[in-house]
Short mmCIF file of C-alpha atoms in Angstrom, two decimals:
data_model
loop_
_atom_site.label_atom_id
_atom_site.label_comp_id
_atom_site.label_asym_id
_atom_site.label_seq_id
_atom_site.Cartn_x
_atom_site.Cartn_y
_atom_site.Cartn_z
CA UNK A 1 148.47 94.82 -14.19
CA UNK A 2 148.03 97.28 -11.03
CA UNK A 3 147.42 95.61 -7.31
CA UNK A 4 143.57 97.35 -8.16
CA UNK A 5 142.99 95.21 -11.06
CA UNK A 6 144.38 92.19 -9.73
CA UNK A 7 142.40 92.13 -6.64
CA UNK A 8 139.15 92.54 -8.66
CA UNK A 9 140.22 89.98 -10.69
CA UNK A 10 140.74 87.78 -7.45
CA UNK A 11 137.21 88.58 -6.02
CA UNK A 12 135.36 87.76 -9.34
CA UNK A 13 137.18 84.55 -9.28
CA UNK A 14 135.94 83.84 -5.59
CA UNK A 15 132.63 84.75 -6.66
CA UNK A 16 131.67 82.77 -9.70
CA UNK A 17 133.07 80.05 -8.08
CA UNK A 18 130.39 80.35 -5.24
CA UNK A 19 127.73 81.00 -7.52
CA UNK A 20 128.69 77.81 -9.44
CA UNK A 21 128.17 75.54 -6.46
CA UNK A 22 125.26 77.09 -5.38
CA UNK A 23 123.55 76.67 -8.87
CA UNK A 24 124.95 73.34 -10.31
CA UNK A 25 121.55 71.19 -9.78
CA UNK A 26 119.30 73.97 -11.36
CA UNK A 27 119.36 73.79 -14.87
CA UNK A 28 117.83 71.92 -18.11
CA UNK A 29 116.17 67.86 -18.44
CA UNK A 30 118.61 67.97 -21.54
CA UNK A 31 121.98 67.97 -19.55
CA UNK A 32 121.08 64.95 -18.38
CA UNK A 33 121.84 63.34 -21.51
CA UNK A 34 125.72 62.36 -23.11
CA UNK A 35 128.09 64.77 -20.98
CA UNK A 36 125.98 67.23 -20.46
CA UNK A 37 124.85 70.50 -21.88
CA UNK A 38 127.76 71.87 -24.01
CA UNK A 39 129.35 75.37 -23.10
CA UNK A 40 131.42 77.62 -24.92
CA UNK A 41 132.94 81.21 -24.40
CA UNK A 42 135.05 82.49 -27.36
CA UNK A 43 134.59 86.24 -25.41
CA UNK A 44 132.16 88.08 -24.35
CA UNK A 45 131.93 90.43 -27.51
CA UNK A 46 131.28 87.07 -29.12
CA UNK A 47 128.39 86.41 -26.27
CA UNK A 48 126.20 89.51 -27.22
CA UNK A 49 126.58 88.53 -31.33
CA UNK A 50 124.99 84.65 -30.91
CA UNK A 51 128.04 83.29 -30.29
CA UNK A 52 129.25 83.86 -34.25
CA UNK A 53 133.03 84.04 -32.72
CA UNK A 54 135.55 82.67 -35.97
CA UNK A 55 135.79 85.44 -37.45
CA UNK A 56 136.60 87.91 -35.05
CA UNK A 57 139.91 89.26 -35.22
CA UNK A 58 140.84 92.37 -33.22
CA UNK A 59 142.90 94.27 -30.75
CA UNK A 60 140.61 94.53 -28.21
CA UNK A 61 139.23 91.11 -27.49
CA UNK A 62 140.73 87.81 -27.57
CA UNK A 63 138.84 85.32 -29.17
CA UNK A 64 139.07 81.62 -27.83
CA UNK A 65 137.53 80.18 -30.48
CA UNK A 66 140.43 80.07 -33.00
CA UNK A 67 144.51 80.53 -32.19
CA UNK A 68 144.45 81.75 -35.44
CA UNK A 69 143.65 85.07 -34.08
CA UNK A 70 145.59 85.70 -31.09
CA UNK A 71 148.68 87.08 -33.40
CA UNK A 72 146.98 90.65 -33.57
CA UNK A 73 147.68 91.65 -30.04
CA UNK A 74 149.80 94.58 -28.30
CA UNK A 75 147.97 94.64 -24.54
CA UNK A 76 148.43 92.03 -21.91
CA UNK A 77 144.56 91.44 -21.62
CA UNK A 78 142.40 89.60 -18.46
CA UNK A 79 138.90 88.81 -18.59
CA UNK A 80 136.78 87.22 -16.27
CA UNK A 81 132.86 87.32 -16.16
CA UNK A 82 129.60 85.43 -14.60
CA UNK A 83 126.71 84.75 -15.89
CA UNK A 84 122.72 84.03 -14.27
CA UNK A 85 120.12 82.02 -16.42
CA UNK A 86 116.68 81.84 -15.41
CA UNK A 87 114.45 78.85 -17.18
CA UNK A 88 111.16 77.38 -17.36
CA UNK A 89 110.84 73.63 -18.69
CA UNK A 90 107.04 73.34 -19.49
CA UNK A 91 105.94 69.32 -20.14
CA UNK A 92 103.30 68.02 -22.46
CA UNK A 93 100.99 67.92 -20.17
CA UNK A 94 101.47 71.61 -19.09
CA UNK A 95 103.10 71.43 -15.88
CA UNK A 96 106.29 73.93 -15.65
CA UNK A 97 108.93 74.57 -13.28
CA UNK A 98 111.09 77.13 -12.92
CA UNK A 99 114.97 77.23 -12.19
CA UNK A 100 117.92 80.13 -11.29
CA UNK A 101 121.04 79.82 -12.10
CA UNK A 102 124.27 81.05 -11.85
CA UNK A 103 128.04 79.81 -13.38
CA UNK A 104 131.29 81.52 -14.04
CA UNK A 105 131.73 82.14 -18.08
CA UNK A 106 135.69 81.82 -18.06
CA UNK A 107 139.02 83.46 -17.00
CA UNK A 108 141.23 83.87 -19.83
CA UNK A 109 144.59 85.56 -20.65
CA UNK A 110 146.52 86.66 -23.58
CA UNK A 111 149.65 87.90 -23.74
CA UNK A 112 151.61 89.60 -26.77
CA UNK A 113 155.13 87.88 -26.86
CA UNK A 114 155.53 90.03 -29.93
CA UNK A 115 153.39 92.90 -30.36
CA UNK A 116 151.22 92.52 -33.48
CA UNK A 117 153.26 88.90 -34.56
CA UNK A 118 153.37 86.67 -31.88
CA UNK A 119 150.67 86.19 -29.13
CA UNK A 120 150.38 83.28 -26.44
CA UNK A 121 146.57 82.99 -24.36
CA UNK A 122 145.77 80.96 -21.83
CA UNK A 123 142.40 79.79 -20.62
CA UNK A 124 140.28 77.79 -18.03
CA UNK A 125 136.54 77.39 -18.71
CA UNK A 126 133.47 75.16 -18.80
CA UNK A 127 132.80 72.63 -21.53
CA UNK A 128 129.87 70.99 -20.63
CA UNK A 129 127.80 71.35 -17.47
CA UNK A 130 124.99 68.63 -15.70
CA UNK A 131 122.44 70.16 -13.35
CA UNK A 132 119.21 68.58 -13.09
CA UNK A 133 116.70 67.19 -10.90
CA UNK A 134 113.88 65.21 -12.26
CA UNK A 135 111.15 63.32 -9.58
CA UNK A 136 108.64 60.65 -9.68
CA UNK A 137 106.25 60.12 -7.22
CA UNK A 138 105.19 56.40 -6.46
CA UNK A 139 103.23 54.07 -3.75
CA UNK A 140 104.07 50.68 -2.23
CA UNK A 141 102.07 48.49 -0.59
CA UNK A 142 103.67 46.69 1.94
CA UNK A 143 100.64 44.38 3.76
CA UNK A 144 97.29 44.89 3.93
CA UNK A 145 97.37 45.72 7.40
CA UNK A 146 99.67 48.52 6.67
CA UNK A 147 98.53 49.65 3.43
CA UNK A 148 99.95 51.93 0.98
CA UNK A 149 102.75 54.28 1.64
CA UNK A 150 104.19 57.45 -0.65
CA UNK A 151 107.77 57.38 -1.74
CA UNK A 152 109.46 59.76 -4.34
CA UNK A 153 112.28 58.94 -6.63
CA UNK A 154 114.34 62.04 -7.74
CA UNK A 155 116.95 61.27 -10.10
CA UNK A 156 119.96 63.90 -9.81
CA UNK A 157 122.85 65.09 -11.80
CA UNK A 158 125.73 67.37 -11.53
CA UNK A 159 129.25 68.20 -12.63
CA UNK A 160 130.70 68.38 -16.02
CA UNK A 161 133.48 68.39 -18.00
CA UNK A 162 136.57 71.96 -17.85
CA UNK A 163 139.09 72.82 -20.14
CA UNK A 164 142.18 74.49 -19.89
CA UNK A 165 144.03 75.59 -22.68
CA UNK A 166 147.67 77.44 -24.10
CA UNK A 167 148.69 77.86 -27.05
CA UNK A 168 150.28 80.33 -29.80
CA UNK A 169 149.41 82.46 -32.87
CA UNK A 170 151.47 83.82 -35.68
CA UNK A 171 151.76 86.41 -38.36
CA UNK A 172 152.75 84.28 -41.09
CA UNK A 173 152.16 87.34 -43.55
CA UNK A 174 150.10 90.70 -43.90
CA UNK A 175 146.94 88.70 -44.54
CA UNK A 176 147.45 85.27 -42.94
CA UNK A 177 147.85 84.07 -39.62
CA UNK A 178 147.93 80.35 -37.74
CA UNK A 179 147.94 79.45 -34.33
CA UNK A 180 147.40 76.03 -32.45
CA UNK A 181 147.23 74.78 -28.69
CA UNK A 182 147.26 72.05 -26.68
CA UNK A 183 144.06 71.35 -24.62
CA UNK A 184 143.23 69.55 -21.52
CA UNK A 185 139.80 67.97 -20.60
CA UNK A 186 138.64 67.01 -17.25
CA UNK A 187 135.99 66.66 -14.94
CA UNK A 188 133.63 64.73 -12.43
CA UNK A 189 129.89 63.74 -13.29
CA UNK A 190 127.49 62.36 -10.41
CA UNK A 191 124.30 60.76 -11.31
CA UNK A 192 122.42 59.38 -8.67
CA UNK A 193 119.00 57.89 -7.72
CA UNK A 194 117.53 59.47 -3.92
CA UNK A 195 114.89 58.02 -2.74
CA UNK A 196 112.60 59.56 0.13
CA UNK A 197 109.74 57.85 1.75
CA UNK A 198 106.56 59.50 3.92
CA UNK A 199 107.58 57.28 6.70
CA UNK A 200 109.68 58.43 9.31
CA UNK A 201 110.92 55.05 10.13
CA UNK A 202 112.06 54.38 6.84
CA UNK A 203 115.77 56.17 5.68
CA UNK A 204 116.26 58.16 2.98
CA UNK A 205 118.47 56.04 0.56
CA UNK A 206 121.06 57.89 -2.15
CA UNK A 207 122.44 55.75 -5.34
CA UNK A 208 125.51 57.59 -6.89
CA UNK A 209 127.38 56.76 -10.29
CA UNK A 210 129.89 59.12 -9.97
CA UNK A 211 132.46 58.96 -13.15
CA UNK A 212 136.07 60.52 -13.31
CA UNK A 213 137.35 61.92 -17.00
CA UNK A 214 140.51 63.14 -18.32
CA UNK A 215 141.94 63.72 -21.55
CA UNK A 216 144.56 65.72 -23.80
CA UNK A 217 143.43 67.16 -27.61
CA UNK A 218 144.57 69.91 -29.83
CA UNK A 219 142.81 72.76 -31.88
CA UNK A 220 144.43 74.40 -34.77
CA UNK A 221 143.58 77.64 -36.76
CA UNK A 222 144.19 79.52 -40.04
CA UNK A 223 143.40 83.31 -40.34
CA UNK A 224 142.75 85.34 -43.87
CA UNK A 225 142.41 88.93 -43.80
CA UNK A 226 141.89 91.53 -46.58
CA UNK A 227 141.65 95.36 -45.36
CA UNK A 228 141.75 98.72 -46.67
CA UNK A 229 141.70 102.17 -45.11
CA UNK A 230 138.01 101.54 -44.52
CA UNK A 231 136.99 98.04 -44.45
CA UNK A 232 138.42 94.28 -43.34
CA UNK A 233 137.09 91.20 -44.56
CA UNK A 234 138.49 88.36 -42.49
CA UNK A 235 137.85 84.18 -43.32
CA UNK A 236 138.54 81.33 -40.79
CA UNK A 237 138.90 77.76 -40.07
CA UNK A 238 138.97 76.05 -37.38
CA UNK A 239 139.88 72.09 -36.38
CA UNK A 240 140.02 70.32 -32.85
CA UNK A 241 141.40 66.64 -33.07
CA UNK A 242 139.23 63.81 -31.92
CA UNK A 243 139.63 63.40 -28.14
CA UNK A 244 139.81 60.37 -25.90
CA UNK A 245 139.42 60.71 -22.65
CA UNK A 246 140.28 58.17 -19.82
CA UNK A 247 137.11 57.46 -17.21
CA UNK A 248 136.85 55.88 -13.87
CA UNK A 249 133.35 55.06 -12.43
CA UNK A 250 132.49 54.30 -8.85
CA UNK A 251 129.34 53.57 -7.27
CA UNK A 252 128.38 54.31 -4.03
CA UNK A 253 125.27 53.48 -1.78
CA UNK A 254 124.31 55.09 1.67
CA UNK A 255 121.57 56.37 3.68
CA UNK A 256 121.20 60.21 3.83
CA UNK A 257 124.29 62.30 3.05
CA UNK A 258 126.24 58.96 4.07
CA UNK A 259 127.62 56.94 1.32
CA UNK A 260 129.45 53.70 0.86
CA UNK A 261 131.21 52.29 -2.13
CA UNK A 262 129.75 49.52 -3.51
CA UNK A 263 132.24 47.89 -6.06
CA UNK A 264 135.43 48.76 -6.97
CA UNK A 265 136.03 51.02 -9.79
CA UNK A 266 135.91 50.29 -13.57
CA UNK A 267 138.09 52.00 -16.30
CA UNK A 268 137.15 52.75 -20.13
CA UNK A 269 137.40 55.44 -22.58
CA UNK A 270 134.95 58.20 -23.67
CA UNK A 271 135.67 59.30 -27.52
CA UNK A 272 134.95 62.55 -28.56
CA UNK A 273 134.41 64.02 -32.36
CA UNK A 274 136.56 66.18 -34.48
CA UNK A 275 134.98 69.66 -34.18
CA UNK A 276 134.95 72.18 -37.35
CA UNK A 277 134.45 75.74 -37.22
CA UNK A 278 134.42 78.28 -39.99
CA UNK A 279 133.37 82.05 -40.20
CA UNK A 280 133.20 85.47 -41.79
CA UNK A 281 133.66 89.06 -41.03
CA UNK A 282 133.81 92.24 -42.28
CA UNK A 283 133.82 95.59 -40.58
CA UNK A 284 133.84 98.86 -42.10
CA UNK A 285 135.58 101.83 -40.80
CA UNK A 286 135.55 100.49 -37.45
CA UNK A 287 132.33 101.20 -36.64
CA UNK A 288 130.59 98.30 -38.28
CA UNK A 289 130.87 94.88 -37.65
CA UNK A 290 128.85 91.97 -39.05
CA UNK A 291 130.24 88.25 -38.32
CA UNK A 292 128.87 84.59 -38.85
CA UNK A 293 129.86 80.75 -37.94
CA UNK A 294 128.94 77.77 -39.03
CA UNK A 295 129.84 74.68 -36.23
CA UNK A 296 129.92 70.75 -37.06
CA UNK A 297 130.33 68.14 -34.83
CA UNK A 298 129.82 64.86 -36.09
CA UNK A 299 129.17 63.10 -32.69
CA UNK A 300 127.26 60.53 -34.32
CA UNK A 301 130.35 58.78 -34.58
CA UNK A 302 131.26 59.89 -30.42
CA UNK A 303 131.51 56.20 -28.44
CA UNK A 304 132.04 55.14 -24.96
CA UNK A 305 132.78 52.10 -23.10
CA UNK A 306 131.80 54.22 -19.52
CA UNK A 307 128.22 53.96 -18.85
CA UNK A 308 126.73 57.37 -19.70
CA UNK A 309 122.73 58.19 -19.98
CA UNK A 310 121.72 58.35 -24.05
CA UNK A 311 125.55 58.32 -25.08
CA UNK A 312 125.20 55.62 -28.09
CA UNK A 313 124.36 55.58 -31.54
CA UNK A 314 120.59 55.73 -31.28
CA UNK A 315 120.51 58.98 -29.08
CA UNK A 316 123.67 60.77 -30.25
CA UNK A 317 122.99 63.32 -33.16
CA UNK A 318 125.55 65.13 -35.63
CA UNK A 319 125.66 68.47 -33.87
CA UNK A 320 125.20 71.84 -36.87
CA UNK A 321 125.28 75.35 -34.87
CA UNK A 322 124.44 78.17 -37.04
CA UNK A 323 124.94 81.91 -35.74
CA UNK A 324 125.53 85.55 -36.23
CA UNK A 325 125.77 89.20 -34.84
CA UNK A 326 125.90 92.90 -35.83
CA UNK A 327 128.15 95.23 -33.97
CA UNK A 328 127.82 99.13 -34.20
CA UNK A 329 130.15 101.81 -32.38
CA UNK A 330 129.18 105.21 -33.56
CA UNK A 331 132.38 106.74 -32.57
CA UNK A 332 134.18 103.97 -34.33
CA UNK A 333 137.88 103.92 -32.87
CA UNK A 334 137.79 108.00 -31.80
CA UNK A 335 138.45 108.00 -27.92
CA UNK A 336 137.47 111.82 -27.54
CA UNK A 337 133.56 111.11 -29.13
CA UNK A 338 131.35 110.99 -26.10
CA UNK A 339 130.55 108.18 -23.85
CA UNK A 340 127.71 106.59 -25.17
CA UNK A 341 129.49 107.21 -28.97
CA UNK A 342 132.40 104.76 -27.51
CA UNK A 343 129.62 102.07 -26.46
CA UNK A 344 129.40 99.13 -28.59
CA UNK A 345 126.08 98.18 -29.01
CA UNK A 346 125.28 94.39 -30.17
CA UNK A 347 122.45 91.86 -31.74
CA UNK A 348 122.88 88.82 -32.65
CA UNK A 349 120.96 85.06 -33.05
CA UNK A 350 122.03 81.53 -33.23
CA UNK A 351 120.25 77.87 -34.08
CA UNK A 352 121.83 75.18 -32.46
CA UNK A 353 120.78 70.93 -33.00
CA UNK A 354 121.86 69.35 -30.23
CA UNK A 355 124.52 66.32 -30.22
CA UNK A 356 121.98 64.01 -27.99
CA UNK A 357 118.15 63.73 -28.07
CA UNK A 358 116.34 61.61 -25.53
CA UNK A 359 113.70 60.28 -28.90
CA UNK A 360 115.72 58.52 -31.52
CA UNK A 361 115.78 60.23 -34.58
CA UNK A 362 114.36 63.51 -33.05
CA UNK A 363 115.82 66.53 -33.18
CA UNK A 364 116.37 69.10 -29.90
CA UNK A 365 116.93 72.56 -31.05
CA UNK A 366 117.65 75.87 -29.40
CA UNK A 367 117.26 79.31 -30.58
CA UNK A 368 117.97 82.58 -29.33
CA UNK A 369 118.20 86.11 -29.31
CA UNK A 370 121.47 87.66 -27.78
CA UNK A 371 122.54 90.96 -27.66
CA UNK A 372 124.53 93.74 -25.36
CA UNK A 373 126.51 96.98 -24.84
CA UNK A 374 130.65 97.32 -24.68
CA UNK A 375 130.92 99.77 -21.81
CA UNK A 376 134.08 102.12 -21.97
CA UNK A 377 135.82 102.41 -18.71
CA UNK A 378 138.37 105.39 -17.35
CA UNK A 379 141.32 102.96 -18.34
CA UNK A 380 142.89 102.82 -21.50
CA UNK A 381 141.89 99.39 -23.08
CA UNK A 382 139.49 98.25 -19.95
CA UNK A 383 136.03 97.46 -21.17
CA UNK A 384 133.06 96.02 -18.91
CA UNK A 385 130.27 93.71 -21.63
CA UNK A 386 127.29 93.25 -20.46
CA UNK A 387 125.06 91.17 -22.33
CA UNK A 388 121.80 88.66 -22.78
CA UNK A 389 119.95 86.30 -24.20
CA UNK A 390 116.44 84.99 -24.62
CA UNK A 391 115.24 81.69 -26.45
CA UNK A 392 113.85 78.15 -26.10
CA UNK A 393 114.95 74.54 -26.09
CA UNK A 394 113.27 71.88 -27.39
CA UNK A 395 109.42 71.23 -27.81
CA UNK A 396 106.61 69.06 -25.85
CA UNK A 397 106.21 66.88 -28.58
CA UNK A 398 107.12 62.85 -27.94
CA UNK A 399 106.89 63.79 -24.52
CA UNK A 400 109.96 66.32 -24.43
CA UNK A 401 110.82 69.37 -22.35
CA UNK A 402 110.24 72.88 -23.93
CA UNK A 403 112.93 74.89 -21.95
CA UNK A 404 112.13 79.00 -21.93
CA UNK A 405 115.54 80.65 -20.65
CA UNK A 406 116.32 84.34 -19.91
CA UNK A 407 120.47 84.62 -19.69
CA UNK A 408 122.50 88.11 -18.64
CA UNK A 409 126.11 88.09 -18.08
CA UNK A 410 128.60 90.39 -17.37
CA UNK A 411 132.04 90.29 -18.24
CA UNK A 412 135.45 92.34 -17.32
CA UNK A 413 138.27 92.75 -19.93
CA UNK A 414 141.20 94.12 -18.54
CA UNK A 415 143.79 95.24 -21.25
CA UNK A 416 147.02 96.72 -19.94
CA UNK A 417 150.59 97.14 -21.62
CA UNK A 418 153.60 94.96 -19.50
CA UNK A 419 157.13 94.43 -20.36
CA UNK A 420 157.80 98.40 -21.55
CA UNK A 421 160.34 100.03 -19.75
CA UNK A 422 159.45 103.46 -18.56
CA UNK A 423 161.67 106.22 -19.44
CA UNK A 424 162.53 109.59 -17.68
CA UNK A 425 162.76 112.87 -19.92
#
C-alpha cells in the first residue's frame, strides 16, 4: 500500500469516527428495544444488491459474510466507507419527526497468504447500534398556591454492540472452499431517563443504566462453485455459534451533565442465537451477476439475566431476512472498454422481520430498495461504491412507529499486490 493510500485510509478513519459521535442519538424508536438495531456490512458491492452477500465469491471484493470465500484472493485489499441516513418516524396519530444521521460502515482487510488458496481478513465493524430520543411532556402540581408546573421526561439511548473479527479460508478443491474465524463482541449501552422542568429553580436531573458487554463466538463457512468459460454458479452456508456475552451494569444519578453512581455494579450474561445464512449466485460471462440470501436467527430462544428494554420471551421474535440484487458491467472484465462500460451498476431489495417488537406477537418489518454504481479508479484494482437505499420500518398500527429512511454510502476498496519482489531487466 503507497504512503497516498494509507493516509486516505487514515483520514476516512478520523472521519467516520466523528460522524459517529455526532449522530449516535438520531436514529429509529426500534433501537431502543433488545441491543439495538442490528448492523451488518458483508461489502459494499453487497450494500447496493439488498444486502444478498453469501454468495458472492470474487476477486475483487471481500465478502464478510462467509470465510468461506476469502480463499479466492491475489490483492492485499482495504476498504473503508461511511454512510448518512435520513428518517422520518410518523406516529398514529400523525405527528412525525425527522432525524440525520451519520456512522462509519466498517474497515476491513484481506490479505492473500496464498494467492488463489489461502486468504486471511480481518475486520472491525458495527453490530448493533442504539440512538434514540423519545419525550413526554407532563404537569405537577405542587400546592395550590403554586399551581401547576411543566416538566418533560425524555428517555435516551445510545451505544451498541462492535465486532472484530480474523479468520482464514481455504481451497479445499476446484469447486469447494471453507473458512472459519474467531469473533469478538463488545460494547457499551446507556439508557437513561432526563428530566427537565420549566422552573429555573428546579435542576435538571439525568438517570443512567449504563451496561458493559463482552464476548468471544465463531462463524464457519462452506463454499460450492461450478463454472465454465462463461458462467459460475456458486452455493453457500453459513453458521455463527451461539454467543454469551459477559455484562456489567451501573447506575448512576446526577444533576445536569454531573453524575453519581448509585449502587455498585451487577454482573450476568446476555445469550445470543446461532445465526444461519445461505445463498446463491450465478454470473455469466462476467458481466452478469444475480445473487440471493436467506438469514435465520432464532432469537426467540436469546435470554438475559442483565436488565435490557423488551429482551424476553414475549418481545423477542425469530428473526427471517430475505434479500437479493442484480449486478451488470457492460464491459464485463475488459479494462480497455470505456469508463462508464467498466461501471458496475446495481439493484437490489431485501425484507427483513425484526428479532424484537415492542407488541407481543406483532411483527416489525423493513423493506427496501438499494442500489448503486462500482466506480473504476486510475489504479489497478481500486474501486470507489457508492450506493443507497430507500424503504420503511414498521407501521402505526398498535400504536407503533412507521420509520421512512433515505440511506447513501460511499465506500473505498483499495486492492494492491504486497509481498512480490520487483525485478530489474
Amino acid at each position: 500500500m503507497t504512503i497516498r493510500h494509507l493516509f486516505v485510509v487514515l483520514t476516512l478513519i478520523s472521519i467516520t469516527n466523528i460522524i459517529y459521535a455526532q449522530g449516535r442519538d438520531d436514529g429509529s424508536f426500534y433501537s431502543r428495544y433488545g441491543v439495538g438495531e442490528l448492523v451488518s456490512f458483508a461489502s459494499s458491492q453487497a450494500q447496493a444488491l439488498g444486502g444478498a452477500s453469501a454468495g458472492l465469491f470474487s476477486y475483487n471484493y471481500m465478502n464478510f459474510s462467509n470465510p468461506g470465500t476469502w480463499s479466492r484472493q491475489t490483492l492485499v485489499r482495504v476498504a473503508i466507507g461511511a454512510q448518512f441516513h435520513r428518517l422520518e418516524a410518523l406516529d398514529a396519530v400523525g405527528r412525525s419527526e425527522q432525524f440525520t444521521r451519520g456512522n462509519f460502515n466498517a474497515i476491513q482487510i484481506g490479505v492473500p497468504l496464498i494467492a488463489g488458496k489461502l486468504g486471511m481478513g480481518v475486520s472491525y465493524e458495527p453490530f448493533s447500534r442504539i440512538h434514540y430520543q423519545v419525550s413526554t411532556n407532563n404537569s405537577v402540581s405542587v400546592s395550590p398556591r403554586e399551581g401547576e408546573f411543566a416538566y418533560r421526561v425524555n428517555h435516551e439511548g445510545s451505544g451498541g454492540l462492535h465486532q472484530a473479527r480474523i479468520g482464514l479460508g481455504f481451497k479445499l478443491t476446484s469447486w469447494a472452499s471453507i473458512g472459519a474465524t474467531a469473533d469478538i463482541l463488545f460494547g457499551i449501552i446507556e439508557e437513561g431517563r432526563r428530566t427537565t422542568f420549566e422552573r429555573l429553580d428546579l435542576l435538571e436531573t439525568n438517570l443512567v443504566n449504563t451496561t458493559r458487554l463482552f464476548g468471544v463466538s465463531s462463524t464457519a463457512g462452506v463454499t460450492l462453485s461450478f463454472d465454465s468459460e462463461e458462467y459460475e454458479f456458486v452455493t453457500t452456508l453459513t453458521a455463527t455459534l451461539p454467543t454469551s456475552l459477559d455484562g456489567t451494569r451501573n447506575l448512576t444519578l446526577g444533576e445536569s451533565l454531573n453524575v453519581d453512581t448509585l449502587e455498585t455494579s451487577t454482573d450476568g450474561t446476555l445469550e445470543l442465537p446461532t445465526k444461519l445464512l445461505g445463498g446463491v449466485a450465478f454470473s455469466y460471462q462476467n458481466r452478469w451477476l444475480i445473487s440471493t440470501e436467506v438469514r435465520y436467527e432464532p432469537w426467540s430462544s436469546a435470554s438475559t439475566t442483565v436488565p435490557l428494554n423488551a429482551f424476553n420471551s414475549t418481545y423477542l421474535r425469530d428473526r427471517v431476512r430475505y434479500s437479493m440484487g442484480v449486478e451488470f458491467i457492460p464491459a464485463g472484465a475488459s479494462l480497455q472498454s470505456s469508463y462508464l462500460s467498466r461501471t458496475a451498476y446495481r439493484l437490489g431489495f431485501y425484507r427483513d422481520r425484526l428479532y424484537v417488537s415492542p407488541v407481543p406477537g406483532r411483527d416489525v418489518v423493513v423493506t427496501a430498495i438499494t442500489g448503486g454504481l462500482g466506480l473504476p479508479t486510475l489504479f489497478f484494482g481500486t474501486r470507489v461504491d457508492l450506493s443507497f437505499e430507500i424503504g420503511t420500518r414498521g407501521s402505526t398500527n398498535y400504536n407503533l412507529i412507521r420509520d421512512r429512511f433515505i440511506g447513501v454510502s460511499a465506500t473505498l476498496n483499495i486492492g494492491e499486490r504486497w509481498f512480490v519482489k520487483r525485478r530489474l531487466g
